[in-house]
Short mmCIF file of C-alpha atoms and ligand atoms in Angstrom, two decimals:
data_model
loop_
_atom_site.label_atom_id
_atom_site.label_comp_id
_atom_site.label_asym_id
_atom_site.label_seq_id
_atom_site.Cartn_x
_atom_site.Cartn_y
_atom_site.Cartn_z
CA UNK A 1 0.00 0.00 0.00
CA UNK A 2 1.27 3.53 -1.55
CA UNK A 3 1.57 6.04 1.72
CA UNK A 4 1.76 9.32 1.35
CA UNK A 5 0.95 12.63 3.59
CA UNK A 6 -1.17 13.96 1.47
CA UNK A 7 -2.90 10.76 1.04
CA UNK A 8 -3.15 9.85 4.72
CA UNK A 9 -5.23 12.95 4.77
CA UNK A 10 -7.02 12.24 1.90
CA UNK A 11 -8.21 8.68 3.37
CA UNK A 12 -8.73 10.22 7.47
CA UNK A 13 -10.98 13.52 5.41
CA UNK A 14 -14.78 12.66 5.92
CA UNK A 15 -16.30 11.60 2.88
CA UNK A 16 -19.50 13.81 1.43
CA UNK A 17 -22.81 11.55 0.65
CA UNK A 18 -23.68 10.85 -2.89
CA UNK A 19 -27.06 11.82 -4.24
CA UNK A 20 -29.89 10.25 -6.04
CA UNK A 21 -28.48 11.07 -9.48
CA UNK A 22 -24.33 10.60 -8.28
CA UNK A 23 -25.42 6.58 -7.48
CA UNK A 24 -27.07 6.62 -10.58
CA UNK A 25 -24.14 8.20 -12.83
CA UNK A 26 -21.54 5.62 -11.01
CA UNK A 27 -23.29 2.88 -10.65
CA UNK A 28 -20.52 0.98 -13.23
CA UNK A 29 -18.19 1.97 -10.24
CA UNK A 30 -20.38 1.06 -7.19
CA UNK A 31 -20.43 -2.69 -8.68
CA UNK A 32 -16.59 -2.82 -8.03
CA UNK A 33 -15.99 -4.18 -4.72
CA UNK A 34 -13.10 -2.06 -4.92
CA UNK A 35 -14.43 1.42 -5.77
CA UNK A 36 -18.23 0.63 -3.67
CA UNK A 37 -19.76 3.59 -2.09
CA UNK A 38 -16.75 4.29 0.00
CA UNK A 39 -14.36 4.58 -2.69
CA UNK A 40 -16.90 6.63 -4.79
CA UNK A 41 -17.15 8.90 -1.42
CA UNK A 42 -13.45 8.95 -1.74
CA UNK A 43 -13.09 10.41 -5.32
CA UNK A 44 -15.74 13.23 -3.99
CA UNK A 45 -13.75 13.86 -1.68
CA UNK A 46 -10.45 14.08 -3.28
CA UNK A 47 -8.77 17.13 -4.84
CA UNK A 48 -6.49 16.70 -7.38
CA UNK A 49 -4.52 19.67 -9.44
CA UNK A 50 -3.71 19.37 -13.39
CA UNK A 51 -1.27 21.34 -14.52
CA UNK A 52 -1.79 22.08 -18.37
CA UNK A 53 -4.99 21.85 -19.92
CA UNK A 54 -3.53 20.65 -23.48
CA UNK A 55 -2.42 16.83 -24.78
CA UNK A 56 -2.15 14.72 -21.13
CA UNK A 57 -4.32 17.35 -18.99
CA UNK A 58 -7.22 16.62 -21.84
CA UNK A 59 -8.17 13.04 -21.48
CA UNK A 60 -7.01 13.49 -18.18
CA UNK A 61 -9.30 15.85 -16.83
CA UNK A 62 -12.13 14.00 -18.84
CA UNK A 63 -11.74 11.11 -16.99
CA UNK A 64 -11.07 12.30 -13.88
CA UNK A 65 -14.17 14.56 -13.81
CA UNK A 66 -16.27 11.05 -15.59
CA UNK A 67 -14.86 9.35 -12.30
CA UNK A 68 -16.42 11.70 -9.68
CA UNK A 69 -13.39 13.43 -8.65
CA UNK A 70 -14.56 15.96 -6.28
CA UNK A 71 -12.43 18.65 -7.23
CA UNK A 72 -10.36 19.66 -10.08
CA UNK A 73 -7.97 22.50 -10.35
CA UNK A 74 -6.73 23.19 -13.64
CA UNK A 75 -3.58 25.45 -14.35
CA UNK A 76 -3.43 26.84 -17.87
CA UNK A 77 -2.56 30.49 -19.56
CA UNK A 78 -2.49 29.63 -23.30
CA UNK A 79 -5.44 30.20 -25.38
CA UNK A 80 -6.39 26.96 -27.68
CA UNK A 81 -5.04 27.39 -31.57
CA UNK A 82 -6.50 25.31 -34.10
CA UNK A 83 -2.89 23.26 -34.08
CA UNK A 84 -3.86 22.30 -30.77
CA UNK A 85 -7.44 19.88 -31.79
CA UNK A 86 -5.39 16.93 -33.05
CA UNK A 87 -4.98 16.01 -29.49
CA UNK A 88 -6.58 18.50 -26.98
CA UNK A 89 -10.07 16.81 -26.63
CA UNK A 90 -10.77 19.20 -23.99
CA UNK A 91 -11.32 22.04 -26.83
CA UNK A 92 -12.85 22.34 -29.89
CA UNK A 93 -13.14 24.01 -33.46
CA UNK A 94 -15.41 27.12 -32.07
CA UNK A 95 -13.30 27.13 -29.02
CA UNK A 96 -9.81 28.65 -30.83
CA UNK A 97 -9.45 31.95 -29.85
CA UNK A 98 -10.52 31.33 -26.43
CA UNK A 99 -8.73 30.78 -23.01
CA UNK A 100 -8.48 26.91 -22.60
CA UNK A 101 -9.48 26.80 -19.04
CA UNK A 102 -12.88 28.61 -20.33
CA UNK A 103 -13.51 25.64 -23.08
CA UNK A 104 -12.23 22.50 -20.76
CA UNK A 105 -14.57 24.22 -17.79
CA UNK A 106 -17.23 23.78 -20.63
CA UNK A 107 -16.65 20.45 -21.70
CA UNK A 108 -15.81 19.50 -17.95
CA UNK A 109 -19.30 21.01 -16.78
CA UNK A 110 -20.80 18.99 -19.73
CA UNK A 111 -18.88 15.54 -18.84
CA UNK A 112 -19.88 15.86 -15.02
CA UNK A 113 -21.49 18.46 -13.21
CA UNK A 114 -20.96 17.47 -9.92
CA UNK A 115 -17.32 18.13 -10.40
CA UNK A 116 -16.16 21.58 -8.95
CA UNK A 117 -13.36 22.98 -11.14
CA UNK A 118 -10.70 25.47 -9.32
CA UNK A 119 -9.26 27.29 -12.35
CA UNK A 120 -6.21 28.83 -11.88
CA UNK A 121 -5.60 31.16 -15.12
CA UNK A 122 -1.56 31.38 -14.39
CA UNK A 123 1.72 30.38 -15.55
CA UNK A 124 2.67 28.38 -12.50
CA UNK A 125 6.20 29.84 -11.27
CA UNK A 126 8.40 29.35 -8.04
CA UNK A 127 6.57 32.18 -6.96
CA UNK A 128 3.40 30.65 -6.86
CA UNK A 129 3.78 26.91 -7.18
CA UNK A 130 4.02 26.21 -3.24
CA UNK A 131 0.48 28.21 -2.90
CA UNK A 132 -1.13 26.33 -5.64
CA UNK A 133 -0.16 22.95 -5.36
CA UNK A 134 -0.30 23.37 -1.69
CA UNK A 135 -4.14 22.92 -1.73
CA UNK A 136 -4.61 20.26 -3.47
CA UNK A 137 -4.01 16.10 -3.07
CA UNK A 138 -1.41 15.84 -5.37
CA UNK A 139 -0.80 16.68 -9.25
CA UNK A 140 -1.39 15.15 -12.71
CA UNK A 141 1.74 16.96 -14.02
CA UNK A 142 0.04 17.50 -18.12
CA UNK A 143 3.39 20.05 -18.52
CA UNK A 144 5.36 20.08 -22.05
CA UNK A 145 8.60 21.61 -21.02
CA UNK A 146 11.70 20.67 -18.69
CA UNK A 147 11.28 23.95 -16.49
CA UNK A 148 8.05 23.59 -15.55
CA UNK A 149 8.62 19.88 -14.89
CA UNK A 150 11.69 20.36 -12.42
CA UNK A 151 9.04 23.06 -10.95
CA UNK A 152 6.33 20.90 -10.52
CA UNK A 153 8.28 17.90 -8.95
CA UNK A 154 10.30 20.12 -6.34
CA UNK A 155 7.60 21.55 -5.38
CA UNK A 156 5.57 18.53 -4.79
CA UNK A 157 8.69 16.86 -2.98
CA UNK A 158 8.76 19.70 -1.00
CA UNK A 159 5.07 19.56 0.02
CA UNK A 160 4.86 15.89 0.58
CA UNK A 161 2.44 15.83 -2.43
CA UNK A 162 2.54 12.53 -4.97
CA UNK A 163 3.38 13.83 -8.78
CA UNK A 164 1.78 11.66 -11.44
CA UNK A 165 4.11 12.02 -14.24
CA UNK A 166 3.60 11.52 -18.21
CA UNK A 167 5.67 12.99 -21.09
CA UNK A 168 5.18 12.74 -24.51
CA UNK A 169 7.34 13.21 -27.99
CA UNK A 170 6.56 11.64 -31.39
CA UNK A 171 5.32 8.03 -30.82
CA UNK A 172 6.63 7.57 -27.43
CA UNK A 173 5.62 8.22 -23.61
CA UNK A 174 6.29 8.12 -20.43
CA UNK A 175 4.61 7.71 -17.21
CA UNK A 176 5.23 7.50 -13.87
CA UNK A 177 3.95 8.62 -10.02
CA UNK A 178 7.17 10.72 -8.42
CA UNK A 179 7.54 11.86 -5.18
CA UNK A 180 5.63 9.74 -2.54
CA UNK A 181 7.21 9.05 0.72
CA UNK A 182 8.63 5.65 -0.34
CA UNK A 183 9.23 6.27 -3.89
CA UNK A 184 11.91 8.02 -6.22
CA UNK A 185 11.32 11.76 -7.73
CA UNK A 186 11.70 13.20 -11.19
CA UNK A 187 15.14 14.18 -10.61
CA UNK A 188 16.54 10.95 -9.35
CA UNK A 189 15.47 9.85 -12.68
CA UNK A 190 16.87 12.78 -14.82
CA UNK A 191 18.99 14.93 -12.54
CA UNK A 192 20.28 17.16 -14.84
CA UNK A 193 17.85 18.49 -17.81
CA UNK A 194 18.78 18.17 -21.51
CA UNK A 195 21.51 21.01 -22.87
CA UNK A 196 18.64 23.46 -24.58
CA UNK A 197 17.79 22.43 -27.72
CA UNK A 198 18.64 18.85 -27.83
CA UNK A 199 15.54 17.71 -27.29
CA UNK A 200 13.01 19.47 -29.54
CA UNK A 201 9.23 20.37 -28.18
CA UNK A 202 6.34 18.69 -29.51
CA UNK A 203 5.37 21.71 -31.21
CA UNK A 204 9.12 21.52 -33.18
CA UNK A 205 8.97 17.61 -33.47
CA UNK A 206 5.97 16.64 -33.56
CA UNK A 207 3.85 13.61 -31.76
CA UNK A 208 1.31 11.48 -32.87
CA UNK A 209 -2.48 12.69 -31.81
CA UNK A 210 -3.30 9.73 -29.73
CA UNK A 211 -0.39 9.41 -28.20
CA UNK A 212 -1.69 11.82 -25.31
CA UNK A 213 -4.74 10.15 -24.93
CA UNK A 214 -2.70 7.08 -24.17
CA UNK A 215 -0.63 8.68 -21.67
CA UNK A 216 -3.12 11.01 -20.15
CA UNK A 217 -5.13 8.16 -19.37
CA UNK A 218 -2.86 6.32 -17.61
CA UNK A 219 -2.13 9.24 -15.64
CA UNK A 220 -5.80 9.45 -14.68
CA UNK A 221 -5.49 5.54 -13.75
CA UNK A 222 -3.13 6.30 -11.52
CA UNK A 223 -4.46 9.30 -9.79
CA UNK A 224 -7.92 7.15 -9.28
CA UNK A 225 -5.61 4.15 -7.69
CA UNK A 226 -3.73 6.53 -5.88
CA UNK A 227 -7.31 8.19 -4.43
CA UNK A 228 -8.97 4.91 -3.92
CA UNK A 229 -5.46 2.97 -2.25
CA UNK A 230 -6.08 0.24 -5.06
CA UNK A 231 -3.78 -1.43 -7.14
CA UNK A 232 0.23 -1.10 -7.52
CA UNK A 233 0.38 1.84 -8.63
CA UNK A 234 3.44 3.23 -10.83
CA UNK A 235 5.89 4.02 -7.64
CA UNK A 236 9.66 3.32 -8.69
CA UNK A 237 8.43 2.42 -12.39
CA UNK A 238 8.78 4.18 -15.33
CA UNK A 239 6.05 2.90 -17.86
CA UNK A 240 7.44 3.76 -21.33
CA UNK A 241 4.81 3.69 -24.50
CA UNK A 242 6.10 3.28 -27.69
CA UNK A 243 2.90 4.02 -30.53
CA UNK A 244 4.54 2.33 -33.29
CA UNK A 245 5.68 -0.68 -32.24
CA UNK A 246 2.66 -1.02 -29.77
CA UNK A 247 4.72 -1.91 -26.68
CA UNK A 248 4.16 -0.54 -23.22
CA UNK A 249 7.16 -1.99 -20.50
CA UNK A 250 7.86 -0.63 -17.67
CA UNK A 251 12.02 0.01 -15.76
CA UNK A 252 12.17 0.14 -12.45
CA UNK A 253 13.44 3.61 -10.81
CA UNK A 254 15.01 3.66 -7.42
CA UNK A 255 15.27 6.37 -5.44
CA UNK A 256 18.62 8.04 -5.50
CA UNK A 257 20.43 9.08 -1.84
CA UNK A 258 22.31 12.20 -3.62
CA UNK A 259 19.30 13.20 -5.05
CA UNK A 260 19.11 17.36 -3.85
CA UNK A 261 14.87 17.14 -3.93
CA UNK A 262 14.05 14.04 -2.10
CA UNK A 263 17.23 12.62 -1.34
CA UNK A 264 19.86 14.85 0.55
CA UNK A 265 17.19 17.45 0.82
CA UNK A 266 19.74 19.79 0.45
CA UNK A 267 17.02 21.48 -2.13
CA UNK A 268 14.85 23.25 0.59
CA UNK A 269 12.98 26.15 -1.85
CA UNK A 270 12.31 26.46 -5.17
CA UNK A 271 14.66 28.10 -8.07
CA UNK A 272 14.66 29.61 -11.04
CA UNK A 273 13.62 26.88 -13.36
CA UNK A 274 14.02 29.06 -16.83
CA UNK A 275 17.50 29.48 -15.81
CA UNK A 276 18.01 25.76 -14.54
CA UNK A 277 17.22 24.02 -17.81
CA UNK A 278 19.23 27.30 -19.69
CA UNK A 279 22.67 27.05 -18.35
CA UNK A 280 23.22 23.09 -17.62
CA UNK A 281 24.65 21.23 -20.53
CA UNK A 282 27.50 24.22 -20.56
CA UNK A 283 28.53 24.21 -24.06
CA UNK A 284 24.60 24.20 -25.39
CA UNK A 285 23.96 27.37 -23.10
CA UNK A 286 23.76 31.09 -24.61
CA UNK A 287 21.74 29.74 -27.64
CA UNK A 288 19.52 33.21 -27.06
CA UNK A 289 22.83 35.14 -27.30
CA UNK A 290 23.48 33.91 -30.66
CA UNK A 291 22.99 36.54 -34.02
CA UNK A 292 19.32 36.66 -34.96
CA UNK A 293 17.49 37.62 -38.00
CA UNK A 294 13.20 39.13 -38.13
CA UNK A 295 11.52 37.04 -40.94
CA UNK A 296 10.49 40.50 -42.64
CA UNK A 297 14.31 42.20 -41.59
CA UNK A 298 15.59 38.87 -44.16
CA UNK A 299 12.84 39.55 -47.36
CA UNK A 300 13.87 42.99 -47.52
CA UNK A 301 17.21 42.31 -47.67
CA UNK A 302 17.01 39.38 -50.23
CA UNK A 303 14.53 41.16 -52.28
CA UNK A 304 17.21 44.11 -52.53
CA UNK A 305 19.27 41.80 -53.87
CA UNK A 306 21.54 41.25 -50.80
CA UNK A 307 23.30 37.41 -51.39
CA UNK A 308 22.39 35.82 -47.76
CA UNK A 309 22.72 31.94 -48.29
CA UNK A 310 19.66 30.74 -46.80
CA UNK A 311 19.88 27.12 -44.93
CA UNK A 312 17.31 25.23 -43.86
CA UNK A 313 18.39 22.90 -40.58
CA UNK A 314 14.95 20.57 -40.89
CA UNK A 315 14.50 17.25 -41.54
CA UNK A 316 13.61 16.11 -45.21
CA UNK A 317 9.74 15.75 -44.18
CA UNK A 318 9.64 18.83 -42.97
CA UNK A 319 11.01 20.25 -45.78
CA UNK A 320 7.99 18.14 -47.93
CA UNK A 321 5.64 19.78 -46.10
CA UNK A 322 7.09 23.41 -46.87
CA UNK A 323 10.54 25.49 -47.41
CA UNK A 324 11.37 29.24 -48.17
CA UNK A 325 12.14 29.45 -51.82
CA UNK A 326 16.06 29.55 -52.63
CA UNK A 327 16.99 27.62 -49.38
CA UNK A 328 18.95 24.41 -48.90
CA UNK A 329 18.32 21.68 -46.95
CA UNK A 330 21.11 20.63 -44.49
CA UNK A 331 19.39 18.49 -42.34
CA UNK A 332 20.77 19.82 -38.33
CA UNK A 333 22.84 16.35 -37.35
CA UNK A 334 24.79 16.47 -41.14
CA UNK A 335 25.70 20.71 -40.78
CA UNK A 336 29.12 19.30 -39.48
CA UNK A 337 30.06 17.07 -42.89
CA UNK A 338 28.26 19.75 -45.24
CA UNK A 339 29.81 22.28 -43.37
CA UNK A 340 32.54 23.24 -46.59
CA UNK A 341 29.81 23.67 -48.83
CA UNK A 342 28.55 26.71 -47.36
CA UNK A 343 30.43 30.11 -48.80
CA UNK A 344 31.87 31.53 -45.95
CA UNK A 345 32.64 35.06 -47.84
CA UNK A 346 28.86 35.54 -48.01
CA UNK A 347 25.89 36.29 -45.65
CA UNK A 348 24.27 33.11 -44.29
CA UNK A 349 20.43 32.49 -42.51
CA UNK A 350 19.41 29.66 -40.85
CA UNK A 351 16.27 28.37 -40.25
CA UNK A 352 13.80 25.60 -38.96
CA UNK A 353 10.67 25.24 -38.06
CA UNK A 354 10.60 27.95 -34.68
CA UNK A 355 14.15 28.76 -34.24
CA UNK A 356 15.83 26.23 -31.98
CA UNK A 357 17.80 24.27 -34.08
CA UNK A 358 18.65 27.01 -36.02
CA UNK A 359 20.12 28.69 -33.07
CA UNK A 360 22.02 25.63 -32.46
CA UNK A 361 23.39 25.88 -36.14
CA UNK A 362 24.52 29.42 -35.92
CA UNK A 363 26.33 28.83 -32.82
CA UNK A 364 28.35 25.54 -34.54
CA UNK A 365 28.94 28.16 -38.07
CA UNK A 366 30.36 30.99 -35.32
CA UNK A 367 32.64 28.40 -33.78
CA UNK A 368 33.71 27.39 -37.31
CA UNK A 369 34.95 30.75 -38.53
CA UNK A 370 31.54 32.14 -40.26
CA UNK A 371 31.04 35.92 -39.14
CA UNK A 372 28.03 37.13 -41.31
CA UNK A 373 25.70 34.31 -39.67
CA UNK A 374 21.93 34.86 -38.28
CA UNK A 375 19.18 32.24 -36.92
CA UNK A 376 15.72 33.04 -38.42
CA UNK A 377 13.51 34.10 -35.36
CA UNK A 378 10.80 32.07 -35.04
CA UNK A 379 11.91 30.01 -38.03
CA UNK A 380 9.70 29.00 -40.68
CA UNK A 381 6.29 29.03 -38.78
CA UNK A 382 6.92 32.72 -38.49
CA UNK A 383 7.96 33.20 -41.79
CA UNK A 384 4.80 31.74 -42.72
CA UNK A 385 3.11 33.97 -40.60
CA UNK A 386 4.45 37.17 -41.12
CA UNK A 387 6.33 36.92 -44.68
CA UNK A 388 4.57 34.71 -47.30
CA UNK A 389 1.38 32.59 -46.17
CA UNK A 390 1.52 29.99 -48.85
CA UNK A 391 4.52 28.52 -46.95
CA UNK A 392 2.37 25.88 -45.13
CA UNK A 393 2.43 26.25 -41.53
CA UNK A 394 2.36 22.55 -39.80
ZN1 ZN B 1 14.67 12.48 -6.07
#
């Protein structure tokens, strides 16, 4: 049996009564012998904080709501962009434009209306991460960057609060439940974060649609075990998914004594996180430092007749789906090999899809002897935007 402050308080917490229409609306529950009226009670009872409302928080938050969950808070700034409905069930076509904790309260309301949603319309920060997470159960951690990660599981380390973990890139997951009294934390499995810009966001390298919804769910799974005290839940396990070849195995994770969250505990308040996941990896830090060009700032230039070579770092089926006209592909990983093909007596732009690897790129050219060297801002995407609009955005 998982233990757990948070969840000792959870089980001693009376338990509300469930109406007429609640025994009705879980009845495929109450049939369990291990959910029953008690456990049902239970999820009333429980408050439970996502944090994100997009890929994991969606299916997520529908099935945690579905299950009776008492209380949801939801943490979310962004507003929902039409890039965002192949895998953000929580919003919908009419919904772009609009603050996604104002269409998932809608679709939440719809799913369950017993459910009371806490939204919290923030970026959560050091500042305010204690105070949030602080009134809640534990967290369904629906984050898509390494910051807010670290953020998330120092904070619940530091409140005693259970983290239920999923990541997503491409075709493959991850999931896991961090930082219960027994088990390992986020950062005795990846101490350090990636150098910036070695791993690319979803939004730079894609992911399947359903890939979420895979991992989302078994986040919810866990945060109903975890609730109701059923099960073996995902403590000192990391459950990888991988889409393609339709395998799901799990490692074991132990916790790790020098760990500074839950380890040493030498970690005793939160940091900057921004900076954190900026300056490890040493030689991949300053990427923001290096020479940047404005998508309009480069068309005036070329169409005065200015020769800037113009790169493209992608990968081939990126470049299939759309390039600038006159630019070649050198695919990021062969730039070092192709490297004496590129004039270095003239002008030369780099660009991807939103600026990362081109950044990268420039850097590696600077280092090399190039002086007249720039990183598209915002790469392609803003290009499209802001430049020419039959470059397809994807
Ligand atoms: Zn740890």
């Amino acid at each position: 049996m998982i233990s757990g402050l948070a969840l000792d308080a959870l089980k001693l917490r009376p338990t509300p009564a469930l109406g007429r229409e609640e025994l009705l609306r879980y009845g495929r529950h109450l049939l369990l012998p291990e959910v029953g009226i008690e456990g049902q009670r239970r999820l009333k009872a429980a408050r439970v904080l996502i944090v994100g409302a997009g890929g994991l928080g969606s299916p997520a938050a529908l099935y945690l709501a579905s299950a009776g969950v008492g209380t949801i808070g939801l943490v979310d700034f962004d507003i929902v962009e039409v890039t965002n409905l192949q895998r953000q069930l929580l919003h919908g076509t009419r919904d772009v434009g609009r603050p996604k904790l104002d269409s998932a309260r809608d679709r939440l309301f719809d799913t369950n209306p017993n459910v009371k949603l806490e939204l919290h319309p923030t970026r959560l920060t050091s500042a305010n991460a204690l105070t949030i997470i602080g009134q809640y159960d534990f967290v369904l951690d629906g984050t898509d960057n390494f910051a807010t990660r670290y953020l998330v599981n120092d904070a619940c380390v530091l409140l005693g609060r259970p983290n239920v973990y999923g990541s997503i890139f491409r075709f493959d997951g991850q999931a896991s439940v961090f930082a219960t009294d027994d088990g390992p934390c986020y950062r005795c499995l990846y101490p350090e974060p990636p150098p910036p810009g070695l791993v690319p966001s979803c939004a730079e390298g894609g992911v399947l649609g359903v890939l979420p919804g895979l991992v989302g769910t078994v986040q919810a799974t866990e945060a109903i075990k975890l609730i109701l005290g059923i099960g073996t839940p995902l403590v000192g396990r990391l459950l990888l998914v991988n889409a393609l070849d339709a395998e799901f195995r799990s490692v074991n994770v132990r916790r790790d004594p020098t760990c500074p969250a839950c380890g040493t505990r030498e970690l005793t308040e939160l940091v900057d996180y921004e900076q954190f996941c900026a300056t490890i990896g040493g030689d991949a830090a300053g990427l923001d430092a290096v020479p940047q060009i404005e998508p309009r700032d480069l068309a005036i230039r070329r169409a005065s007749g200015e020769t800037i070579q113009l790169i493209d770092v992608r990968e081939p089926h990126e470049w299939e789906i759309s390039r600038i006209d006159g630019a070649r592909l050198i695919p990021l990983h062969r730039l070092e090999s192709a490297i004496t093909t590129i004039d270095r007596n003239a002008s030369v732009a780099v660009y991807c899809k939103v600026g990362t690897r081109s950044a990268l790129a420039v850097r590696d050219l600077l280092a090399a002897g190039y002086r007249q060297v720039w990183s598209v801002t915002g790469g392609i995407v803003r290009w499209s935007r802001e430049v020419d609009d039959t470059v397809a955005e994807y």
